[in-house]
XYZ file of C-alpha atoms in Angstrom:
235
model
C 121.021 144.723 70.919
C 119.334 142.151 73.176
C 120.914 139.980 75.740
C 119.252 136.476 76.721
C 120.223 135.519 80.195
C 119.733 131.600 81.013
C 119.404 131.194 84.810
C 118.498 127.577 84.722
C 115.555 126.040 86.707
C 114.068 127.809 89.462
C 114.648 126.396 92.925
C 111.840 124.154 93.902
C 110.928 121.874 97.151
C 110.594 118.243 96.795
C 108.832 116.398 99.848
C 109.312 112.748 100.314
C 108.247 110.333 102.988
C 111.459 108.991 105.027
C 109.482 106.741 107.681
C 106.059 105.133 108.122
C 104.587 103.604 111.063
C 101.436 102.437 112.747
C 100.137 101.607 116.314
C 97.116 101.491 118.310
C 95.163 103.344 115.702
C 97.637 106.050 114.770
C 99.766 106.615 112.006
C 103.049 108.291 112.182
C 105.353 109.419 109.365
C 108.427 111.680 108.605
C 108.509 113.897 105.680
C 111.732 115.199 104.620
C 112.325 118.099 101.897
C 114.820 117.147 99.851
C 114.498 119.976 97.311
C 116.381 123.252 96.727
C 113.816 125.666 98.036
C 111.689 125.527 101.339
C 108.221 124.853 101.107
C 105.655 127.841 100.463
C 104.976 129.825 103.770
C 101.481 129.462 105.061
C 100.828 126.309 102.883
C 100.120 123.158 104.839
C 102.388 119.925 104.382
C 99.805 117.104 104.458
C 100.072 113.366 104.407
C 97.082 110.961 103.420
C 97.181 107.736 104.890
C 95.620 104.774 103.084
C 95.287 100.925 103.792
C 95.197 98.478 101.151
C 95.025 101.427 98.784
C 91.799 103.030 100.557
C 92.138 106.508 101.867
C 91.395 106.232 105.863
C 92.878 109.553 107.434
C 95.185 112.244 107.236
C 97.753 114.691 109.024
C 98.963 117.805 108.481
C 101.661 120.810 109.782
C 102.140 124.510 108.798
C 104.509 125.366 106.546
C 107.182 126.077 105.388
C 109.439 123.250 105.779
C 113.161 124.448 104.718
C 115.085 122.771 102.173
C 116.957 119.966 104.150
C 114.724 119.871 106.929
C 112.480 117.058 108.150
C 109.055 117.122 110.286
C 106.950 114.088 111.728
C 103.194 113.864 111.249
C 100.537 112.011 113.133
C 96.869 112.173 112.557
C 95.566 114.123 115.407
C 93.990 116.728 115.737
C 93.480 116.265 111.749
C 92.183 113.075 110.316
C 91.982 111.325 113.668
C 92.773 107.591 114.570
C 92.038 104.716 112.377
C 91.442 101.081 113.434
C 93.047 98.649 111.241
C 91.435 95.192 110.868
C 93.332 92.033 112.087
C 95.500 90.539 109.384
C 98.329 91.456 106.947
C 98.045 94.783 105.342
C 99.702 97.384 103.109
C 99.828 100.990 104.670
C 100.738 104.055 102.578
C 101.700 107.801 103.210
C 101.379 110.168 100.538
C 102.857 113.481 101.169
C 101.394 116.642 99.604
C 98.353 114.479 98.794
C 96.184 117.259 97.159
C 98.868 118.970 95.434
C 98.899 122.219 97.519
C 102.477 123.400 95.894
C 104.785 122.683 92.782
C 107.619 120.438 93.531
C 110.612 119.682 91.486
C 109.486 115.945 91.369
C 105.828 115.099 91.668
C 106.558 111.183 91.297
C 108.139 110.229 94.831
C 105.345 111.266 97.184
C 104.460 107.710 98.361
C 105.970 105.077 100.983
C 104.559 101.937 101.328
C 104.788 99.729 104.363
C 103.542 95.925 105.085
C 102.218 95.430 108.554
C 100.587 92.614 110.756
C 97.594 93.575 112.830
C 96.479 91.366 115.770
C 99.364 89.004 115.484
C 103.114 88.498 115.996
C 105.510 88.606 113.249
C 108.141 86.514 114.569
C 110.246 86.459 111.530
C 113.450 88.820 112.188
C 115.235 90.750 109.571
C 118.303 88.847 107.883
C 121.707 89.964 108.184
C 124.535 90.886 105.802
C 128.223 90.414 107.326
C 126.542 90.632 110.955
C 124.699 93.894 110.179
C 120.741 93.847 110.254
C 119.053 94.532 107.171
C 116.814 97.548 106.696
C 116.043 96.516 102.988
C 115.099 92.743 102.596
C 112.182 90.353 101.181
C 110.057 88.289 102.984
C 106.818 86.204 101.827
C 107.658 87.731 98.295
C 106.993 91.316 99.816
C 109.600 94.023 99.875
C 110.197 95.208 103.476
C 112.125 98.581 103.903
C 113.395 101.509 101.272
C 111.457 103.089 98.483
C 109.196 100.181 97.501
C 108.449 98.787 100.989
C 105.203 97.142 100.965
C 105.147 96.225 97.295
C 105.444 92.519 95.608
C 108.843 91.507 95.135
C 109.756 91.233 91.383
C 113.478 90.691 91.251
C 114.725 94.496 92.249
C 115.640 96.072 95.392
C 116.376 99.811 95.747
C 118.218 101.503 98.554
C 117.881 105.033 99.898
C 120.243 108.022 100.081
C 120.833 106.726 103.803
C 123.490 104.204 104.887
C 121.617 100.851 104.098
C 122.086 97.371 104.601
C 120.290 95.214 101.824
C 119.812 91.785 101.690
C 118.751 89.697 98.517
C 117.065 86.425 98.109
C 118.016 83.201 96.851
C 116.958 83.793 93.399
C 118.437 86.155 90.885
C 118.379 89.409 92.215
C 119.028 93.171 90.920
C 120.266 95.561 93.959
C 120.854 99.139 93.711
C 122.159 100.780 96.657
C 121.723 104.388 95.570
C 123.230 106.883 98.021
C 124.959 106.364 101.150
C 127.707 103.914 102.379
C 125.560 100.837 101.853
C 126.227 96.950 102.693
C 124.719 94.681 100.033
C 124.610 90.575 100.267
C 123.177 88.933 97.208
C 122.472 85.741 98.453
C 122.293 82.697 96.085
C 121.641 82.920 92.634
C 122.973 85.253 89.862
C 122.862 88.531 91.260
C 123.591 92.255 89.822
C 124.608 94.656 92.695
C 125.245 98.163 92.362
C 126.710 100.392 95.041
C 126.102 103.551 93.067
C 126.994 106.650 95.244
C 128.873 106.124 98.317
C 131.501 104.205 99.841
C 129.897 100.728 99.638
C 130.818 96.867 100.426
C 129.166 94.445 98.202
C 129.134 90.741 98.438
C 127.848 88.815 95.804
C 127.903 85.162 97.764
C 126.804 82.260 96.284
C 126.035 82.121 92.468
C 127.881 83.769 89.212
C 127.450 87.473 89.948
C 128.202 91.068 88.683
C 129.186 93.470 91.009
C 129.754 97.375 90.193
C 130.932 99.677 92.720
C 129.900 103.042 91.026
C 131.540 106.095 92.644
C 133.288 106.205 95.856
C 136.079 103.734 97.161
C 133.802 100.478 97.354
C 134.904 96.913 98.317
C 133.642 94.127 96.535
C 133.578 90.313 97.111
C 132.010 88.156 94.583
C 131.948 84.815 96.577
C 131.551 81.540 95.310
C 130.961 81.321 91.517
C 132.753 82.808 88.565
C 131.748 86.777 89.211
C 132.548 89.860 87.365
C 133.736 92.886 89.511
C 133.955 96.348 88.092
C 134.683 99.809 89.631
C 135.566 98.339 92.916
C 138.566 96.796 94.847
C 138.491 93.270 95.644
C 137.620 92.496 98.998
C 138.802 89.032 100.601
């Protein structure tokens, strides 16, 4: 007699970049292991830094990184500083840049950020019901969230943290993902999805569709003939 035991998939790490910044030649990023296992002991956790798609420098720390834990990486003493020329640029942090270990998801290792060097960006982030946005669009570029630095094509995605997301005056598709999010669609015919967490959705102007998702969500369609589903109507 033979017995087959199905134990399911093996636990694996899954590293992502949750924040990225640049100042005085130095890149700094935060890496989180959102997987179900630690990264391998004795194997470095590396981040490659790119400017406008071109590799410029890197940083690394020694593993392991426990499941659920985060670590901050710069470029010293590894790759050293890099001076970005004056102008508007897109910087990228790519964790596990040379595939040192196996992950449960190899497609979520990058974070993009649009920055202005040698000038002052005076445009402040918009607000949603008095809260400053951490994900928004300016000059047809996405700021914040998993798609930060990429051209805006009509879709905004949130993170698994508590986000404040503000759409444009065109037709937006906004997905809050995890966390307790506050989302304002702006004008246009918008589709807002709270997804996981306890969310607050505001369609504002236009004929909008609001979907609360899981959690106890509150929705306000605003002006226009709106469709509200999966949430309580918020006056």
